[in-house]
């Protein structure tokens, strides 16, 4: 599935995998993020941290009636203010997608899957 972006020059088709990679990369660069978590894997209260090649497992992109909505599943570092980290991730993801591919995102929903102690 892909998302169509129209401008004065024509139409560009962007796959959801590209959007998830950009969104995941922008998220893990934010302060307080330990990593991305899989949206489906939550066993015994433990979440596995995903690598760069698996960001699509921790990011869901929905295109409903022309509105782009993104759900992100993250793991934050112990001692950080969760609300600030989530707000920073939302802003960074929206900015990165707008800057790199010109995509306006309606909402970025953050789901905290765990808190880890960083060393």
mmCIF file with all atom_site columns, N, CA, C and O in Angstrom, residues 11-55:
data_model
loop_
_atom_site.group_PDB
_atom_site.id
_atom_site.type_symbol
_atom_site.label_atom_id
_atom_site.label_alt_id
_atom_site.label_comp_id
_atom_site.label_asym_id
_atom_site.label_entity_id
_atom_site.label_seq_id
_atom_site.pdbx_PDB_ins_code
_atom_site.Cartn_x
_atom_site.Cartn_y
_atom_site.Cartn_z
_atom_site.occupancy
_atom_site.B_iso_or_equiv
_atom_site.pdbx_formal_charge
_atom_site.auth_seq_id
_atom_site.auth_comp_id
_atom_site.auth_asym_id
_atom_site.auth_atom_id
_atom_site.pdbx_PDB_model_num
ATOM 1   N N  . UNK A 1 11 ? 2.205  13.539  -9.514 1.00 0.00 ? 11 UNK A N  1
ATOM 2   C CA . UNK A 1 11 ? 1.861  12.696  -8.379 1.00 0.00 ? 11 UNK A CA 1
ATOM 3   C C  . UNK A 1 11 ? 3.059  11.827  -7.998 1.00 0.00 ? 11 UNK A C  1
ATOM 4   O O  . UNK A 1 11 ? 3.712  11.258  -8.861 1.00 0.00 ? 11 UNK A O  1
ATOM 5   N N  . UNK A 1 12 ? 3.304  11.746  -6.696 1.00 0.00 ? 12 UNK A N  1
ATOM 6   C CA . UNK A 1 12 ? 4.370  10.891  -6.178 1.00 0.00 ? 12 UNK A CA 1
ATOM 7   C C  . UNK A 1 12 ? 3.727  9.834   -5.294 1.00 0.00 ? 12 UNK A C  1
ATOM 8   O O  . UNK A 1 12 ? 2.901  10.148  -4.438 1.00 0.00 ? 12 UNK A O  1
ATOM 9   N N  . UNK A 1 13 ? 4.120  8.589   -5.495 1.00 0.00 ? 13 UNK A N  1
ATOM 10  C CA . UNK A 1 13 ? 3.616  7.483   -4.689 1.00 0.00 ? 13 UNK A CA 1
ATOM 11  C C  . UNK A 1 13 ? 4.696  7.088   -3.679 1.00 0.00 ? 13 UNK A C  1
ATOM 12  O O  . UNK A 1 13 ? 5.804  6.735   -4.073 1.00 0.00 ? 13 UNK A O  1
ATOM 13  N N  . UNK A 1 14 ? 4.362  7.146   -2.398 1.00 0.00 ? 14 UNK A N  1
ATOM 14  C CA . UNK A 1 14 ? 5.319  6.850   -1.326 1.00 0.00 ? 14 UNK A CA 1
ATOM 15  C C  . UNK A 1 14 ? 4.822  5.620   -0.568 1.00 0.00 ? 14 UNK A C  1
ATOM 16  O O  . UNK A 1 14 ? 3.696  5.598   -0.080 1.00 0.00 ? 14 UNK A O  1
ATOM 17  N N  . UNK A 1 15 ? 5.685  4.606   -0.459 1.00 0.00 ? 15 UNK A N  1
ATOM 18  C CA . UNK A 1 15 ? 5.273  3.389   0.245  1.00 0.00 ? 15 UNK A CA 1
ATOM 19  C C  . UNK A 1 15 ? 5.254  3.638   1.755  1.00 0.00 ? 15 UNK A C  1
ATOM 20  O O  . UNK A 1 15 ? 5.969  4.490   2.270  1.00 0.00 ? 15 UNK A O  1
ATOM 21  N N  . UNK A 1 16 ? 4.451  2.857   2.436  1.00 0.00 ? 16 UNK A N  1
ATOM 22  C CA . UNK A 1 16 ? 4.348  2.993   3.892  1.00 0.00 ? 16 UNK A CA 1
ATOM 23  C C  . UNK A 1 16 ? 5.639  2.588   4.589  1.00 0.00 ? 16 UNK A C  1
ATOM 24  O O  . UNK A 1 16 ? 5.940  3.083   5.664  1.00 0.00 ? 16 UNK A O  1
ATOM 25  N N  . UNK A 1 17 ? 6.432  1.712   3.969  1.00 0.00 ? 17 UNK A N  1
ATOM 26  C CA . UNK A 1 17 ? 7.707  1.314   4.551  1.00 0.00 ? 17 UNK A CA 1
ATOM 27  C C  . UNK A 1 17 ? 8.670  2.492   4.626  1.00 0.00 ? 17 UNK A C  1
ATOM 28  O O  . UNK A 1 17 ? 9.438  2.623   5.581  1.00 0.00 ? 17 UNK A O  1
ATOM 29  N N  . UNK A 1 18 ? 8.639  3.352   3.622  1.00 0.00 ? 18 UNK A N  1
ATOM 30  C CA . UNK A 1 18 ? 9.483  4.553   3.633  1.00 0.00 ? 18 UNK A CA 1
ATOM 31  C C  . UNK A 1 18 ? 9.059  5.472   4.769  1.00 0.00 ? 18 UNK A C  1
ATOM 32  O O  . UNK A 1 18 ? 9.895  6.005   5.510  1.00 0.00 ? 18 UNK A O  1
ATOM 33  N N  . UNK A 1 19 ? 7.761  5.646   4.940  1.00 0.00 ? 19 UNK A N  1
ATOM 34  C CA . UNK A 1 19 ? 7.245  6.515   6.002  1.00 0.00 ? 19 UNK A CA 1
ATOM 35  C C  . UNK A 1 19 ? 7.606  5.953   7.372  1.00 0.00 ? 19 UNK A C  1
ATOM 36  O O  . UNK A 1 19 ? 8.039  6.690   8.258  1.00 0.00 ? 19 UNK A O  1
ATOM 37  N N  . UNK A 1 20 ? 7.483  4.629   7.547  1.00 0.00 ? 20 UNK A N  1
ATOM 38  C CA . UNK A 1 20 ? 7.820  4.037   8.848  1.00 0.00 ? 20 UNK A CA 1
ATOM 39  C C  . UNK A 1 20 ? 9.306  4.147   9.143  1.00 0.00 ? 20 UNK A C  1
ATOM 40  O O  . UNK A 1 20 ? 9.692  4.377   10.290 1.00 0.00 ? 20 UNK A O  1
ATOM 41  N N  . UNK A 1 21 ? 10.148 4.027   8.130  1.00 0.00 ? 21 UNK A N  1
ATOM 42  C CA . UNK A 1 21 ? 11.588 4.144   8.341  1.00 0.00 ? 21 UNK A CA 1
ATOM 43  C C  . UNK A 1 21 ? 11.969 5.561   8.737  1.00 0.00 ? 21 UNK A C  1
ATOM 44  O O  . UNK A 1 21 ? 12.766 5.766   9.669  1.00 0.00 ? 21 UNK A O  1
ATOM 45  N N  . UNK A 1 22 ? 11.408 6.544   8.071  1.00 0.00 ? 22 UNK A N  1
ATOM 46  C CA . UNK A 1 22 ? 11.697 7.949   8.401  1.00 0.00 ? 22 UNK A CA 1
ATOM 47  C C  . UNK A 1 22 ? 11.178 8.281   9.792  1.00 0.00 ? 22 UNK A C  1
ATOM 48  O O  . UNK A 1 22 ? 11.873 8.902   10.604 1.00 0.00 ? 22 UNK A O  1
ATOM 49  N N  . UNK A 1 23 ? 9.947  7.855   10.106 1.00 0.00 ? 23 UNK A N  1
ATOM 50  C CA . UNK A 1 23 ? 9.357  8.145   11.415 1.00 0.00 ? 23 UNK A CA 1
ATOM 51  C C  . UNK A 1 23 ? 10.135 7.457   12.531 1.00 0.00 ? 23 UNK A C  1
ATOM 52  O O  . UNK A 1 23 ? 10.413 8.065   13.568 1.00 0.00 ? 23 UNK A O  1
ATOM 53  N N  . UNK A 1 24 ? 10.512 6.209   12.337 1.00 0.00 ? 24 UNK A N  1
ATOM 54  C CA . UNK A 1 24 ? 11.281 5.485   13.350 1.00 0.00 ? 24 UNK A CA 1
ATOM 55  C C  . UNK A 1 24 ? 12.659 6.084   13.564 1.00 0.00 ? 24 UNK A C  1
ATOM 56  O O  . UNK A 1 24 ? 13.123 6.212   14.692 1.00 0.00 ? 24 UNK A O  1
ATOM 57  N N  . UNK A 1 25 ? 13.307 6.478   12.474 1.00 0.00 ? 25 UNK A N  1
ATOM 58  C CA . UNK A 1 25 ? 14.622 7.109   12.583 1.00 0.00 ? 25 UNK A CA 1
ATOM 59  C C  . UNK A 1 25 ? 14.564 8.436   13.306 1.00 0.00 ? 25 UNK A C  1
ATOM 60  O O  . UNK A 1 25 ? 15.443 8.761   14.114 1.00 0.00 ? 25 UNK A O  1
ATOM 61  N N  . UNK A 1 26 ? 13.515 9.209   13.033 1.00 0.00 ? 26 UNK A N  1
ATOM 62  C CA . UNK A 1 26 ? 13.348 10.490  13.714 1.00 0.00 ? 26 UNK A CA 1
ATOM 63  C C  . UNK A 1 26 ? 13.071 10.287  15.199 1.00 0.00 ? 26 UNK A C  1
ATOM 64  O O  . UNK A 1 26 ? 13.558 11.045  16.042 1.00 0.00 ? 26 UNK A O  1
ATOM 65  N N  . UNK A 1 27 ? 12.319 9.256   15.532 1.00 0.00 ? 27 UNK A N  1
ATOM 66  C CA . UNK A 1 27 ? 11.962 9.009   16.930 1.00 0.00 ? 27 UNK A CA 1
ATOM 67  C C  . UNK A 1 27 ? 13.169 8.602   17.763 1.00 0.00 ? 27 UNK A C  1
ATOM 68  O O  . UNK A 1 27 ? 13.362 9.102   18.871 1.00 0.00 ? 27 UNK A O  1
ATOM 69  N N  . UNK A 1 28 ? 14.003 7.682   17.245 1.00 0.00 ? 28 UNK A N  1
ATOM 70  C CA . UNK A 1 28 ? 15.113 7.189   18.053 1.00 0.00 ? 28 UNK A CA 1
ATOM 71  C C  . UNK A 1 28 ? 16.215 8.228   18.241 1.00 0.00 ? 28 UNK A C  1
ATOM 72  O O  . UNK A 1 28 ? 17.072 8.060   19.099 1.00 0.00 ? 28 UNK A O  1
ATOM 73  N N  . UNK A 1 29 ? 16.189 9.305   17.464 1.00 0.00 ? 29 UNK A N  1
ATOM 74  C CA . UNK A 1 29 ? 17.152 10.384  17.648 1.00 0.00 ? 29 UNK A CA 1
ATOM 75  C C  . UNK A 1 29 ? 16.767 11.315  18.802 1.00 0.00 ? 29 UNK A C  1
ATOM 76  O O  . UNK A 1 29 ? 17.582 12.111  19.240 1.00 0.00 ? 29 UNK A O  1
ATOM 77  N N  . UNK A 1 30 ? 15.535 11.227  19.277 1.00 0.00 ? 30 UNK A N  1
ATOM 78  C CA . UNK A 1 30 ? 15.060 12.107  20.348 1.00 0.00 ? 30 UNK A CA 1
ATOM 79  C C  . UNK A 1 30 ? 15.660 11.682  21.697 1.00 0.00 ? 30 UNK A C  1
ATOM 80  O O  . UNK A 1 30 ? 15.835 10.492  21.972 1.00 0.00 ? 30 UNK A O  1
ATOM 81  N N  . UNK A 1 31 ? 15.907 12.679  22.538 1.00 0.00 ? 31 UNK A N  1
ATOM 82  C CA . UNK A 1 31 ? 16.419 12.423  23.888 1.00 0.00 ? 31 UNK A CA 1
ATOM 83  C C  . UNK A 1 31 ? 15.375 11.668  24.698 1.00 0.00 ? 31 UNK A C  1
ATOM 84  O O  . UNK A 1 31 ? 14.182 11.992  24.672 1.00 0.00 ? 31 UNK A O  1
ATOM 85  N N  . UNK A 1 32 ? 15.814 10.655  25.414 1.00 0.00 ? 32 UNK A N  1
ATOM 86  C CA . UNK A 1 32 ? 14.926 9.900   26.288 1.00 0.00 ? 32 UNK A CA 1
ATOM 87  C C  . UNK A 1 32 ? 14.394 8.623   25.674 1.00 0.00 ? 32 UNK A C  1
ATOM 88  O O  . UNK A 1 32 ? 13.774 7.817   26.358 1.00 0.00 ? 32 UNK A O  1
ATOM 89  N N  . UNK A 1 33 ? 14.634 8.415   24.380 1.00 0.00 ? 33 UNK A N  1
ATOM 90  C CA . UNK A 1 33 ? 14.162 7.204   23.714 1.00 0.00 ? 33 UNK A CA 1
ATOM 91  C C  . UNK A 1 33 ? 15.263 6.147   23.769 1.00 0.00 ? 33 UNK A C  1
ATOM 92  O O  . UNK A 1 33 ? 16.384 6.386   23.359 1.00 0.00 ? 33 UNK A O  1
ATOM 93  N N  . UNK A 1 34 ? 14.924 4.987   24.287 1.00 0.00 ? 34 UNK A N  1
ATOM 94  C CA . UNK A 1 34 ? 15.853 3.862   24.297 1.00 0.00 ? 34 UNK A CA 1
ATOM 95  C C  . UNK A 1 34 ? 15.757 3.123   22.971 1.00 0.00 ? 34 UNK A C  1
ATOM 96  O O  . UNK A 1 34 ? 16.750 2.682   22.416 1.00 0.00 ? 34 UNK A O  1
ATOM 97  N N  . UNK A 1 35 ? 14.544 2.997   22.427 1.00 0.00 ? 35 UNK A N  1
ATOM 98  C CA . UNK A 1 35 ? 14.352 2.315   21.151 1.00 0.00 ? 35 UNK A CA 1
ATOM 99  C C  . UNK A 1 35 ? 12.882 2.158   20.822 1.00 0.00 ? 35 UNK A C  1
ATOM 100 O O  . UNK A 1 35 ? 12.009 2.612   21.553 1.00 0.00 ? 35 UNK A O  1
ATOM 101 N N  . UNK A 1 36 ? 12.646 1.493   19.705 1.00 0.00 ? 36 UNK A N  1
ATOM 102 C CA . UNK A 1 36 ? 11.297 1.205   19.257 1.00 0.00 ? 36 UNK A CA 1
ATOM 103 C C  . UNK A 1 36 ? 10.912 -0.196  19.735 1.00 0.00 ? 36 UNK A C  1
ATOM 104 O O  . UNK A 1 36 ? 11.772 -1.068  19.862 1.00 0.00 ? 36 UNK A O  1
ATOM 105 N N  . UNK A 1 37 ? 9.622  -0.398  19.977 1.00 0.00 ? 37 UNK A N  1
ATOM 106 C CA . UNK A 1 37 ? 9.115  -1.707  20.398 1.00 0.00 ? 37 UNK A CA 1
ATOM 107 C C  . UNK A 1 37 ? 8.125  -2.209  19.364 1.00 0.00 ? 37 UNK A C  1
ATOM 108 O O  . UNK A 1 37 ? 7.482  -1.427  18.673 1.00 0.00 ? 37 UNK A O  1
ATOM 109 N N  . UNK A 1 38 ? 8.009  -3.518  19.244 1.00 0.00 ? 38 UNK A N  1
ATOM 110 C CA . UNK A 1 38 ? 7.038  -4.115  18.343 1.00 0.00 ? 38 UNK A CA 1
ATOM 111 C C  . UNK A 1 38 ? 5.645  -3.932  18.915 1.00 0.00 ? 38 UNK A C  1
ATOM 112 O O  . UNK A 1 38 ? 5.429  -4.087  20.112 1.00 0.00 ? 38 UNK A O  1
ATOM 113 N N  . UNK A 1 39 ? 4.698  -3.609  18.058 1.00 0.00 ? 39 UNK A N  1
ATOM 114 C CA . UNK A 1 39 ? 3.324  -3.392  18.529 1.00 0.00 ? 39 UNK A CA 1
ATOM 115 C C  . UNK A 1 39 ? 2.642  -4.687  18.929 1.00 0.00 ? 39 UNK A C  1
ATOM 116 O O  . UNK A 1 39 ? 1.681  -4.686  19.670 1.00 0.00 ? 39 UNK A O  1
ATOM 117 N N  . UNK A 1 40 ? 3.137  -5.823  18.453 1.00 0.00 ? 40 UNK A N  1
ATOM 118 C CA . UNK A 1 40 ? 2.489  -7.109  18.721 1.00 0.00 ? 40 UNK A CA 1
ATOM 119 C C  . UNK A 1 40 ? 3.175  -7.928  19.795 1.00 0.00 ? 40 UNK A C  1
ATOM 120 O O  . UNK A 1 40 ? 2.592  -8.823  20.351 1.00 0.00 ? 40 UNK A O  1
ATOM 121 N N  . UNK A 1 41 ? 4.439  -7.644  20.063 1.00 0.00 ? 41 UNK A N  1
ATOM 122 C CA . UNK A 1 41 ? 5.201  -8.485  20.980 1.00 0.00 ? 41 UNK A CA 1
ATOM 123 C C  . UNK A 1 41 ? 5.293  -7.839  22.359 1.00 0.00 ? 41 UNK A C  1
ATOM 124 O O  . UNK A 1 41 ? 6.069  -6.932  22.586 1.00 0.00 ? 41 UNK A O  1
ATOM 125 N N  . UNK A 1 42 ? 4.491  -8.308  23.258 1.00 0.00 ? 42 UNK A N  1
ATOM 126 C CA . UNK A 1 42 ? 4.561  -7.867  24.646 1.00 0.00 ? 42 UNK A CA 1
ATOM 127 C C  . UNK A 1 42 ? 4.345  -9.109  25.509 1.00 0.00 ? 42 UNK A C  1
ATOM 128 O O  . UNK A 1 42 ? 3.232  -9.483  25.813 1.00 0.00 ? 42 UNK A O  1
ATOM 129 N N  . UNK A 1 43 ? 5.441  -9.764  25.854 1.00 0.00 ? 43 UNK A N  1
ATOM 130 C CA . UNK A 1 43 ? 5.372  -11.010 26.615 1.00 0.00 ? 43 UNK A CA 1
ATOM 131 C C  . UNK A 1 43 ? 5.914  -10.772 28.014 1.00 0.00 ? 43 UNK A C  1
ATOM 132 O O  . UNK A 1 43 ? 7.005  -10.255 28.175 1.00 0.00 ? 43 UNK A O  1
ATOM 133 N N  . UNK A 1 44 ? 5.164  -11.157 28.996 1.00 0.00 ? 44 UNK A N  1
ATOM 134 C CA . UNK A 1 44 ? 5.593  -11.074 30.389 1.00 0.00 ? 44 UNK A CA 1
ATOM 135 C C  . UNK A 1 44 ? 6.046  -9.672  30.771 1.00 0.00 ? 44 UNK A C  1
ATOM 136 O O  . UNK A 1 44 ? 6.951  -9.500  31.582 1.00 0.00 ? 44 UNK A O  1
ATOM 137 N N  . UNK A 1 45 ? 5.456  -8.668  30.164 1.00 0.00 ? 45 UNK A N  1
ATOM 138 C CA . UNK A 1 45 ? 5.806  -7.285  30.488 1.00 0.00 ? 45 UNK A CA 1
ATOM 139 C C  . UNK A 1 45 ? 7.129  -6.825  29.898 1.00 0.00 ? 45 UNK A C  1
ATOM 140 O O  . UNK A 1 45 ? 7.621  -5.767  30.238 1.00 0.00 ? 45 UNK A O  1
ATOM 141 N N  . UNK A 1 46 ? 7.745  -7.618  29.003 1.00 0.00 ? 46 UNK A N  1
ATOM 142 C CA . UNK A 1 46 ? 9.027  -7.261  28.403 1.00 0.00 ? 46 UNK A CA 1
ATOM 143 C C  . UNK A 1 46 ? 8.844  -6.988  26.915 1.00 0.00 ? 46 UNK A C  1
ATOM 144 O O  . UNK A 1 46 ? 8.206  -7.752  26.216 1.00 0.00 ? 46 UNK A O  1
ATOM 145 N N  . UNK A 1 47 ? 9.435  -5.904  26.437 1.00 0.00 ? 47 UNK A N  1
ATOM 146 C CA . UNK A 1 47 ? 9.390  -5.574  25.025 1.00 0.00 ? 47 UNK A CA 1
ATOM 147 C C  . UNK A 1 47 ? 10.794 -5.621  24.451 1.00 0.00 ? 47 UNK A C  1
ATOM 148 O O  . UNK A 1 47 ? 11.747 -5.177  25.078 1.00 0.00 ? 47 UNK A O  1
ATOM 149 N N  . UNK A 1 48 ? 10.914 -6.164  23.261 1.00 0.00 ? 48 UNK A N  1
ATOM 150 C CA . UNK A 1 48 ? 12.197 -6.232  22.578 1.00 0.00 ? 48 UNK A CA 1
ATOM 151 C C  . UNK A 1 48 ? 12.455 -4.917  21.852 1.00 0.00 ? 48 UNK A C  1
ATOM 152 O O  . UNK A 1 48 ? 11.556 -4.351  21.235 1.00 0.00 ? 48 UNK A O  1
ATOM 153 N N  . UNK A 1 49 ? 13.685 -4.433  21.932 1.00 0.00 ? 49 UNK A N  1
ATOM 154 C CA . UNK A 1 49 ? 14.050 -3.207  21.230 1.00 0.00 ? 49 UNK A CA 1
ATOM 155 C C  . UNK A 1 49 ? 14.359 -3.566  19.780 1.00 0.00 ? 49 UNK A C  1
ATOM 156 O O  . UNK A 1 49 ? 15.157 -4.444  19.500 1.00 0.00 ? 49 UNK A O  1
ATOM 157 N N  . UNK A 1 50 ? 13.712 -2.859  18.849 1.00 0.00 ? 50 UNK A N  1
ATOM 158 C CA . UNK A 1 50 ? 13.867 -3.136  17.430 1.00 0.00 ? 50 UNK A CA 1
ATOM 159 C C  . UNK A 1 50 ? 15.073 -2.410  16.860 1.00 0.00 ? 50 UNK A C  1
ATOM 160 O O  . UNK A 1 50 ? 15.402 -1.307  17.268 1.00 0.00 ? 50 UNK A O  1
ATOM 161 N N  . UNK A 1 51 ? 15.700 -3.017  15.872 1.00 0.00 ? 51 UNK A N  1
ATOM 162 C CA . UNK A 1 51 ? 16.799 -2.389  15.151 1.00 0.00 ? 51 UNK A CA 1
ATOM 163 C C  . UNK A 1 51 ? 16.280 -1.534  14.008 1.00 0.00 ? 51 UNK A C  1
ATOM 164 O O  . UNK A 1 51 ? 15.078 -1.499  13.735 1.00 0.00 ? 51 UNK A O  1
ATOM 165 N N  . UNK A 1 52 ? 17.180 -0.851  13.316 1.00 0.00 ? 52 UNK A N  1
ATOM 166 C CA . UNK A 1 52 ? 16.799 0.048   12.233 1.00 0.00 ? 52 UNK A CA 1
ATOM 167 C C  . UNK A 1 52 ? 16.025 -0.665  11.128 1.00 0.00 ? 52 UNK A C  1
ATOM 168 O O  . UNK A 1 52 ? 15.136 -0.070  10.520 1.00 0.00 ? 52 UNK A O  1
ATOM 169 N N  . UNK A 1 53 ? 16.368 -1.898  10.846 1.00 0.00 ? 53 UNK A N  1
ATOM 170 C CA . UNK A 1 53 ? 15.716 -2.611  9.752  1.00 0.00 ? 53 UNK A CA 1
ATOM 171 C C  . UNK A 1 53 ? 14.300 -3.067  10.105 1.00 0.00 ? 53 UNK A C  1
ATOM 172 O O  . UNK A 1 53 ? 13.557 -3.501  9.239  1.00 0.00 ? 53 UNK A O  1
ATOM 173 N N  . UNK A 1 54 ? 13.907 -2.956  11.362 1.00 0.00 ? 54 UNK A N  1
ATOM 174 C CA . UNK A 1 54 ? 12.593 -3.435  11.798 1.00 0.00 ? 54 UNK A CA 1
ATOM 175 C C  . UNK A 1 54 ? 11.673 -2.328  12.309 1.00 0.00 ? 54 UNK A C  1
ATOM 176 O O  . UNK A 1 54 ? 10.747 -2.615  13.056 1.00 0.00 ? 54 UNK A O  1
ATOM 177 N N  . UNK A 1 55 ? 11.922 -1.083  11.942 1.00 0.00 ? 55 UNK A N  1
ATOM 178 C CA . UNK A 1 55 ? 11.065 0.009   12.427 1.00 0.00 ? 55 UNK A CA 1
ATOM 179 C C  . UNK A 1 55 ? 9.607  -0.180  12.014 1.00 0.00 ? 55 UNK A C  1
ATOM 180 O O  . UNK A 1 55 ? 8.702  0.267   12.705 1.00 0.00 ? 55 UNK A O  1
#
